[in-house]
PDB file of C-alpha atoms and ligand atoms in Angstrom:
ATOM      1  CA  MET A1457      37.331  27.149   9.021  1.00  0.00           C
ATOM      2  CA  ILE A1458      36.271  24.338   6.717  1.00  0.00           C
ATOM      3  CA  ARG A1459      38.713  21.972   5.084  1.00  0.00           C
ATOM      4  CA  VAL A1460      37.998  21.984   1.363  1.00  0.00           C
ATOM      5  CA  SER A1461      39.227  19.455  -1.160  1.00  0.00           C
ATOM      6  CA  GLU A1462      37.883  21.156  -4.286  1.00  0.00           C
ATOM      7  CA  ILE A1463      35.358  23.678  -5.575  1.00  0.00           C
ATOM      8  CA  PHE A1464      34.260  23.214  -9.170  1.00  0.00           C
ATOM      9  CA  HIS A1465      31.447  23.776 -11.602  1.00  0.00           C
ATOM     10  CA  SER A1466      29.794  20.772 -13.199  1.00  0.00           C
ATOM     11  CA  VAL A1467      26.450  19.128 -13.910  1.00  0.00           C
ATOM     12  CA  GLN A1468      24.690  17.176 -11.165  1.00  0.00           C
ATOM     13  CA  GLY A1469      24.773  13.502 -12.151  1.00  0.00           C
ATOM     14  CA  GLU A1470      22.701  11.903  -9.377  1.00  0.00           C
ATOM     15  CA  GLY A1471      19.219  12.245  -7.949  1.00  0.00           C
ATOM     16  CA  LYS A1472      16.234  14.449  -8.706  1.00  0.00           C
ATOM     17  CA  LEU A1473      18.371  17.401  -9.861  1.00  0.00           C
ATOM     18  CA  THR A1474      20.251  15.313 -12.438  1.00  0.00           C
ATOM     19  CA  GLY A1475      21.314  17.526 -15.314  1.00  0.00           C
ATOM     20  CA  THR A1476      21.331  20.737 -13.285  1.00  0.00           C
ATOM     21  CA  PRO A1477      24.457  22.895 -13.647  1.00  0.00           C
ATOM     22  CA  SER A1478      25.814  23.351 -10.133  1.00  0.00           C
ATOM     23  CA  VAL A1479      28.786  24.533  -8.141  1.00  0.00           C
ATOM     24  CA  PHE A1480      30.189  21.724  -6.017  1.00  0.00           C
ATOM     25  CA  VAL A1481      31.962  22.455  -2.743  1.00  0.00           C
ATOM     26  CA  ARG A1482      33.698  19.275  -1.652  1.00  0.00           C
ATOM     27  CA  THR A1483      34.650  19.405   1.999  1.00  0.00           C
ATOM     28  CA  SER A1484      37.484  17.160   3.125  1.00  0.00           C
ATOM     29  CA  GLY A1485      37.179  14.715   6.016  1.00  0.00           C
ATOM     30  CA  CYS A1486      34.637  12.056   6.932  1.00  0.00           C
ATOM     31  CA  ASN A1487      33.530  10.253  10.082  1.00  0.00           C
ATOM     32  CA  LEU A1488      33.011   7.016   8.123  1.00  0.00           C
ATOM     33  CA  ARG A1489      35.281   4.744   6.074  1.00  0.00           C
ATOM     34  CA  CYS A1490      33.151   2.989   3.461  1.00  0.00           C
ATOM     35  CA  TRP A1491      35.382   0.495   1.654  1.00  0.00           C
ATOM     36  CA  PHE A1492      33.928   1.509  -1.728  1.00  0.00           C
ATOM     37  CA  CYS A1493      34.377   5.263  -1.214  1.00  0.00           C
ATOM     38  CA  ASP A1494      35.156   6.911  -4.556  1.00  0.00           C
ATOM     39  CA  THR A1495      36.361  10.199  -3.044  1.00  0.00           C
ATOM     40  CA  ARG A1496      39.112   8.868  -0.805  1.00  0.00           C
ATOM     41  CA  TYR A1497      40.944  12.158  -1.133  1.00  0.00           C
ATOM     42  CA  ALA A1498      38.104  13.648   0.928  1.00  0.00           C
ATOM     43  CA  SER A1499      37.656  10.802   3.424  1.00  0.00           C
ATOM     44  CA  TRP A1500      40.298   8.095   3.900  1.00  0.00           C
ATOM     45  CA  GLU A1501      43.195  10.370   2.945  1.00  0.00           C
ATOM     46  CA  PRO A1502      41.743  13.851   3.295  1.00  0.00           C
ATOM     47  CA  GLU A1503      43.533  16.630   1.491  1.00  0.00           C
ATOM     48  CA  GLY A1504      42.979  20.328   0.995  1.00  0.00           C
ATOM     49  CA  ASP A1505      43.396  23.630   2.813  1.00  0.00           C
ATOM     50  CA  GLN A1506      41.325  25.267   5.516  1.00  0.00           C
ATOM     51  CA  TRP A1507      38.971  27.833   3.990  1.00  0.00           C
ATOM     52  CA  SER A1508      36.991  30.549   5.756  1.00  0.00           C
ATOM     53  CA  VAL A1509      33.323  30.989   4.923  1.00  0.00           C
ATOM     54  CA  PRO A1510      33.974  34.286   3.018  1.00  0.00           C
ATOM     55  CA  GLN A1511      36.701  32.575   0.962  1.00  0.00           C
ATOM     56  CA  ILE A1512      34.309  29.794  -0.030  1.00  0.00           C
ATOM     57  CA  ILE A1513      31.563  32.303  -0.874  1.00  0.00           C
ATOM     58  CA  ASP A1514      34.006  34.271  -3.055  1.00  0.00           C
ATOM     59  CA  GLN A1515      34.967  31.152  -4.987  1.00  0.00           C
ATOM     60  CA  VAL A1516      31.378  29.943  -5.399  1.00  0.00           C
ATOM     61  CA  SER A1517      30.365  33.401  -6.644  1.00  0.00           C
ATOM     62  CA  LYS A1518      32.769  33.108  -9.572  1.00  0.00           C
ATOM     63  CA  PHE A1519      30.401  30.609 -11.200  1.00  0.00           C
ATOM     64  CA  PRO A1520      26.999  31.554 -12.639  1.00  0.00           C
ATOM     65  CA  SER A1521      24.941  28.664 -11.198  1.00  0.00           C
ATOM     66  CA  LYS A1522      22.107  29.211  -8.765  1.00  0.00           C
ATOM     67  CA  HIS A1523      22.526  25.645  -7.527  1.00  0.00           C
ATOM     68  CA  VAL A1524      25.222  24.853  -4.982  1.00  0.00           C
ATOM     69  CA  VAL A1525      25.977  21.317  -3.793  1.00  0.00           C
ATOM     70  CA  LEU A1526      27.819  20.806  -0.513  1.00  0.00           C
ATOM     71  CA  THR A1527      29.381  17.383  -0.691  1.00  0.00           C
ATOM     72  CA  GLY A1528      32.334  15.503   0.695  1.00  0.00           C
ATOM     73  CA  GLY A1529      33.603  13.638   2.494  1.00  0.00           C
ATOM     74  CA  GLU A1530      30.978  14.533   5.048  1.00  0.00           C
ATOM     75  CA  PRO A1531      30.107  18.250   5.028  1.00  0.00           C
ATOM     76  CA  MET A1532      28.036  17.945   8.207  1.00  0.00           C
ATOM     77  CA  ILE A1533      31.097  17.395  10.420  1.00  0.00           C
ATOM     78  CA  PHE A1534      31.900  21.118  10.083  1.00  0.00           C
ATOM     79  CA  ALA A1535      29.865  23.397  12.374  1.00  0.00           C
ATOM     80  CA  GLU A1536      30.665  26.333  10.045  1.00  0.00           C
ATOM     81  CA  ILE A1537      28.392  24.744   7.438  1.00  0.00           C
ATOM     82  CA  CYS A1538      25.534  26.518   9.239  1.00  0.00           C
ATOM     83  CA  GLU A1539      27.096  29.936   8.590  1.00  0.00           C
ATOM     84  CA  LEU A1540      28.029  28.959   5.034  1.00  0.00           C
ATOM     85  CA  THR A1541      24.515  27.829   4.131  1.00  0.00           C
ATOM     86  CA  ALA A1542      22.982  30.961   5.692  1.00  0.00           C
ATOM     87  CA  GLU A1543      25.295  33.140   3.573  1.00  0.00           C
ATOM     88  CA  LEU A1544      24.528  31.151   0.418  1.00  0.00           C
ATOM     89  CA  ARG A1545      20.807  31.441   1.059  1.00  0.00           C
ATOM     90  CA  ALA A1546      21.151  35.201   1.530  1.00  0.00           C
ATOM     91  CA  ARG A1547      22.604  35.261  -2.002  1.00  0.00           C
ATOM     92  CA  GLY A1548      19.624  33.389  -3.425  1.00  0.00           C
ATOM     93  CA  LYS A1549      21.385  30.060  -3.910  1.00  0.00           C
ATOM     94  CA  HIS A1550      19.610  26.711  -3.988  1.00  0.00           C
ATOM     95  CA  ILE A1551      21.461  24.422  -1.581  1.00  0.00           C
ATOM     96  CA  THR A1552      21.805  20.666  -1.749  1.00  0.00           C
ATOM     97  CA  ILE A1553      23.666  18.942   1.086  1.00  0.00           C
ATOM     98  CA  GLU A1554      24.970  15.472   0.300  1.00  0.00           C
ATOM     99  CA  THR A1555      25.413  13.604   3.565  1.00  0.00           C
ATOM    100  CA  ALA A1556      25.445  10.098   5.001  1.00  0.00           C
ATOM    101  CA  GLY A1557      22.959  11.308   7.622  1.00  0.00           C
ATOM    102  CA  THR A1558      25.005  10.595  10.739  1.00  0.00           C
ATOM    103  CA  VAL A1559      25.453  14.149  12.059  1.00  0.00           C
ATOM    104  CA  ASP A1560      22.761  16.720  12.732  1.00  0.00           C
ATOM    105  CA  LEU A1561      23.434  20.423  12.301  1.00  0.00           C
ATOM    106  CA  ASP A1562      21.023  23.295  11.957  1.00  0.00           C
ATOM    107  CA  ALA A1563      22.141  24.047   8.397  1.00  0.00           C
ATOM    108  CA  GLU A1564      19.904  25.696   5.820  1.00  0.00           C
ATOM    109  CA  CYS A1565      19.134  23.385   2.939  1.00  0.00           C
ATOM    110  CA  ASP A1566      16.694  23.082   0.026  1.00  0.00           C
ATOM    111  CA  LEU A1567      17.404  19.434  -0.763  1.00  0.00           C
ATOM    112  CA  TRP A1568      18.781  16.969   1.732  1.00  0.00           C
ATOM    113  CA  SER A1569      20.473  14.300  -0.333  1.00  0.00           C
ATOM    114  CA  ILE A1570      20.912  11.582   2.254  1.00  0.00           C
ATOM    115  CA  SER A1571      22.853   8.412   1.562  1.00  0.00           C
ATOM    116  CA  PRO A1572      22.491   6.181   4.642  1.00  0.00           C
ATOM    117  CA  LYS A1573      25.211   3.591   4.672  1.00  0.00           C
ATOM    118  CA  LEU A1574      24.155  -0.059   4.756  1.00  0.00           C
ATOM    119  CA  SER A1575      26.032  -2.984   6.289  1.00  0.00           C
ATOM    120  CA  ASN A1576      27.667  -3.496   2.864  1.00  0.00           C
ATOM    121  CA  SER A1577      29.814  -0.406   3.509  1.00  0.00           C
ATOM    122  CA  THR A1578      31.836  -1.720   6.467  1.00  0.00           C
ATOM    123  CA  PRO A1579      35.560  -1.709   5.611  1.00  0.00           C
ATOM    124  CA  ILE A1580      36.448  -5.169   6.971  1.00  0.00           C
ATOM    125  CA  GLY A1581      39.847  -6.085   5.546  1.00  0.00           C
ATOM    126  CA  PHE A1582      40.419  -2.539   4.313  1.00  0.00           C
ATOM    127  CA  ALA A1583      40.778  -0.505   7.515  1.00  0.00           C
ATOM    128  CA  THR A1584      42.103  -0.924  11.047  1.00  0.00           C
ATOM    129  CA  ASP A1585      39.930  -2.708  13.631  1.00  0.00           C
ATOM    130  CA  GLU A1586      39.352   0.670  15.286  1.00  0.00           C
ATOM    131  CA  TRP A1587      37.981   2.185  12.069  1.00  0.00           C
ATOM    132  CA  VAL A1588      35.829  -0.867  11.387  1.00  0.00           C
ATOM    133  CA  ARG A1589      34.349  -0.468  14.885  1.00  0.00           C
ATOM    134  CA  ASN A1590      33.916   3.303  14.534  1.00  0.00           C
ATOM    135  CA  HIS A1591      32.307   2.917  11.131  1.00  0.00           C
ATOM    136  CA  ASP A1592      29.752   0.421  12.397  1.00  0.00           C
ATOM    137  CA  LEU A1593      28.986   2.476  15.501  1.00  0.00           C
ATOM    138  CA  ARG A1594      28.374   5.628  13.457  1.00  0.00           C
ATOM    139  CA  ARG A1595      26.879   4.604  10.131  1.00  0.00           C
ATOM    140  CA  HIS A1596      23.331   3.710  11.254  1.00  0.00           C
ATOM    141  CA  GLN A1597      21.538   6.815  12.632  1.00  0.00           C
ATOM    142  CA  PRO A1598      17.939   6.616  11.392  1.00  0.00           C
ATOM    143  CA  GLU A1599      16.745   9.160  13.964  1.00  0.00           C
ATOM    144  CA  ILE A1600      19.042  11.786  12.427  1.00  0.00           C
ATOM    145  CA  VAL A1601      17.965  10.806   8.913  1.00  0.00           C
ATOM    146  CA  GLN A1602      14.344  11.227  10.015  1.00  0.00           C
ATOM    147  CA  GLN A1603      15.038  14.721  11.389  1.00  0.00           C
ATOM    148  CA  LEU A1604      16.727  15.839   8.175  1.00  0.00           C
ATOM    149  CA  MET A1605      13.888  14.431   6.041  1.00  0.00           C
ATOM    150  CA  GLU A1606      11.346  16.471   7.970  1.00  0.00           C
ATOM    151  CA  ARG A1607      13.118  19.803   7.452  1.00  0.00           C
ATOM    152  CA  SER A1608      12.750  20.276   3.695  1.00  0.00           C
ATOM    153  CA  ASP A1609      12.751  18.380   0.432  1.00  0.00           C
ATOM    154  CA  TYR A1610      14.866  15.228   0.584  1.00  0.00           C
ATOM    155  CA  GLN A1611      16.018  12.169  -1.307  1.00  0.00           C
ATOM    156  CA  LEU A1612      17.292   8.926   0.150  1.00  0.00           C
ATOM    157  CA  LYS A1613      20.053   7.428  -1.993  1.00  0.00           C
ATOM    158  CA  PHE A1614      21.011   3.874  -1.120  1.00  0.00           C
ATOM    159  CA  VAL A1615      24.184   2.460  -2.652  1.00  0.00           C
ATOM    160  CA  VAL A1616      23.535  -1.179  -3.561  1.00  0.00           C
ATOM    161  CA  GLY A1617      25.670  -3.895  -5.079  1.00  0.00           C
ATOM    162  CA  SER A1618      23.441  -6.959  -4.668  1.00  0.00           C
ATOM    163  CA  ILE A1619      19.882  -8.122  -4.098  1.00  0.00           C
ATOM    164  CA  LEU A1620      20.799  -8.622  -0.428  1.00  0.00           C
ATOM    165  CA  ASP A1621      21.661  -4.923  -0.187  1.00  0.00           C
ATOM    166  CA  ALA A1622      18.344  -4.017  -1.791  1.00  0.00           C
ATOM    167  CA  GLU A1623      16.475  -6.210   0.692  1.00  0.00           C
ATOM    168  CA  GLU A1624      18.295  -4.412   3.521  1.00  0.00           C
ATOM    169  CA  VAL A1625      16.910  -1.121   2.188  1.00  0.00           C
ATOM    170  CA  LEU A1626      13.394  -2.468   2.735  1.00  0.00           C
ATOM    171  CA  GLU A1627      14.293  -3.248   6.362  1.00  0.00           C
ATOM    172  CA  TYR A1628      15.832   0.191   6.792  1.00  0.00           C
ATOM    173  CA  LEU A1629      12.715   1.932   5.529  1.00  0.00           C
ATOM    174  CA  HIS A1630      10.626   0.151   8.173  1.00  0.00           C
ATOM    175  CA  VAL A1631      12.366   2.284  10.798  1.00  0.00           C
ATOM    176  CA  LEU A1632      11.586   5.592   9.050  1.00  0.00           C
ATOM    177  CA  GLN A1633       8.211   7.294   8.990  1.00  0.00           C
ATOM    178  CA  GLY A1634       6.365   9.364   6.418  1.00  0.00           C
ATOM    179  CA  TRP A1635       8.726   8.682   3.549  1.00  0.00           C
ATOM    180  CA  ASP A1636       7.598   9.032  -0.010  1.00  0.00           C
ATOM    181  CA  ARG A1637       8.368   6.204  -2.430  1.00  0.00           C
ATOM    182  CA  SER A1638       9.328   8.692  -5.137  1.00  0.00           C
ATOM    183  CA  ASN A1639      12.093  10.021  -2.878  1.00  0.00           C
ATOM    184  CA  VAL A1640      13.709   6.612  -2.387  1.00  0.00           C
ATOM    185  CA  MET A1641      16.526   6.095  -4.862  1.00  0.00           C
ATOM    186  CA  MET A1642      18.480   2.954  -5.517  1.00  0.00           C
ATOM    187  CA  MET A1643      21.967   3.767  -6.742  1.00  0.00           C
ATOM    188  CA  PRO A1644      24.131   1.101  -8.369  1.00  0.00           C
ATOM    189  CA  ARG A1645      27.589   0.750  -6.846  1.00  0.00           C
ATOM    190  CA  GLY A1646      30.323   1.313  -9.395  1.00  0.00           C
ATOM    191  CA  THR A1647      32.775   3.783 -10.827  1.00  0.00           C
ATOM    192  CA  THR A1648      32.806   2.611 -14.462  1.00  0.00           C
ATOM    193  CA  GLN A1649      30.066   2.376 -17.075  1.00  0.00           C
ATOM    194  CA  GLU A1650      30.565  -1.383 -17.209  1.00  0.00           C
ATOM    195  CA  GLU A1651      30.061  -1.817 -13.451  1.00  0.00           C
ATOM    196  CA  LEU A1652      26.989   0.414 -13.457  1.00  0.00           C
ATOM    197  CA  LEU A1653      25.385  -1.334 -16.423  1.00  0.00           C
ATOM    198  CA  LEU A1654      25.996  -4.718 -14.787  1.00  0.00           C
ATOM    199  CA  GLN A1655      24.274  -3.588 -11.581  1.00  0.00           C
ATOM    200  CA  ASN A1656      21.444  -1.941 -13.509  1.00  0.00           C
ATOM    201  CA  SER A1657      20.713  -5.224 -15.297  1.00  0.00           C
ATOM    202  CA  TRP A1658      19.025  -6.510 -12.125  1.00  0.00           C
ATOM    203  CA  LEU A1659      18.382  -3.261 -10.252  1.00  0.00           C
ATOM    204  CA  ALA A1660      16.051  -1.743 -12.868  1.00  0.00           C
ATOM    205  CA  ASN A1661      13.697  -4.710 -12.550  1.00  0.00           C
ATOM    206  CA  TRP A1662      13.937  -4.602  -8.763  1.00  0.00           C
ATOM    207  CA  CYS A1663      12.945  -0.917  -8.816  1.00  0.00           C
ATOM    208  CA  ARG A1664      10.071  -1.674 -11.177  1.00  0.00           C
ATOM    209  CA  GLU A1665       8.748  -4.306  -8.768  1.00  0.00           C
ATOM    210  CA  HIS A1666       9.078  -2.114  -5.671  1.00  0.00           C
ATOM    211  CA  GLY A1667       8.224   1.310  -7.080  1.00  0.00           C
ATOM    212  CA  PHE A1668      11.493   2.987  -6.127  1.00  0.00           C
ATOM    213  CA  ARG A1669      13.560   5.214  -8.349  1.00  0.00           C
ATOM    214  CA  LEU A1670      16.647   3.937 -10.103  1.00  0.00           C
ATOM    215  CA  CYS A1671      19.344   6.510  -9.481  1.00  0.00           C
ATOM    216  CA  ASP A1672      22.035   5.956 -12.043  1.00  0.00           C
ATOM    217  CA  ARG A1673      25.326   7.850 -11.761  1.00  0.00           C
ATOM    218  CA  GLN A1674      25.089   9.866 -14.951  1.00  0.00           C
ATOM    219  CA  HIS A1675      28.306  11.795 -14.389  1.00  0.00           C
ATOM    220  CA  ILE A1676      30.240   8.540 -14.859  1.00  0.00           C
ATOM    221  CA  TYR A1677      28.749   8.205 -18.367  1.00  0.00           C
ATOM    222  CA  TRP A1678      29.296  11.900 -19.143  1.00  0.00           C
ATOM    223  CA  PHE A1679      32.759  12.476 -17.699  1.00  0.00           C
ATOM    224  CA  GLY A1680      34.131   9.175 -16.393  1.00  0.00           C
ATOM    225  CA  ASN A1681      35.300   8.812 -12.797  1.00  0.00           C
ATOM    226  CA  THR A1682      37.182  12.099 -12.963  1.00  0.00           C
ATOM    227  CA  ARG A1683      37.887  14.658 -10.283  1.00  0.00           C
ATOM    228  CA  GLY A1684      36.312  18.053 -10.769  1.00  0.00           C
ATOM    229  CA  THR A1685      33.186  16.639 -12.403  1.00  0.00           C
TER     230      THR A1685
HETATM  231  S1  SF4 B1867      30.355   8.417   3.857  1.00  0.00           S
HETATM  232 FE1  SF4 B1867      30.760   9.001   1.722  1.00  0.00          FE
HETATM  233  S2  SF4 B1867      32.684  10.187   1.802  1.00  0.00           S
HETATM  234 FE2  SF4 B1867      32.511   9.080   3.768  1.00  0.00          FE
HETATM  235  S3  SF4 B1867      33.709   7.196   3.424  1.00  0.00           S
HETATM  236 FE3  SF4 B1867      31.517   6.751   2.954  1.00  0.00          FE
HETATM  237  S4  SF4 B1867      31.350   7.066   0.728  1.00  0.00           S
HETATM  238 FE4  SF4 B1867      33.260   8.078   1.401  1.00  0.00          FE
END
């Protein structure tokens, strides 16, 4: 069984498939506790029922999209994701898995959308000491990120809120091998248009200098920070 927070049809707002109509399956539960998490109902305070793989497939099949996005929370904490992705593939679906890249599973996937969490994510002052410790022990797993990158198409999405964060991305990339600059995406931290535009005012130039992609959060402009979008 997989705990599911919501299944909905929308338009992908982030990354190389921006603009693509997709069915989103948001699993509920996460092994991290980023302080800036914008889906707390699927991480800090997980909600939703337990769904079987056939139940999820039935719901996904109600929508016409070929593209399916498994997101969270952290979808990779559920072993049944392997069965789910195999079933989706058998139905001709294109699968994106959005993950923080801290858990490895032999899931089938067309696009690994990996968002490694930087030191700026640690919930000091927001969570218990135990969660702060757990978060820092778990968040940095470059060897798992490397394995996922080598399996199929991928994108690395780094959430940044300052130049210091961006500089940390450069350090992070030193540990990885064979990455393609066009697959490295810098995503401004923010859940409102105003916050995103403020971050973009320096981040766009930083991306221009370093040759990385600016990964704006288009769904915020299209729909606002609204559930089910
Ligand atoms: S990894 Fe993602 S879902 Fe989990 S706490 Fe961090 S931002 Fe939220």
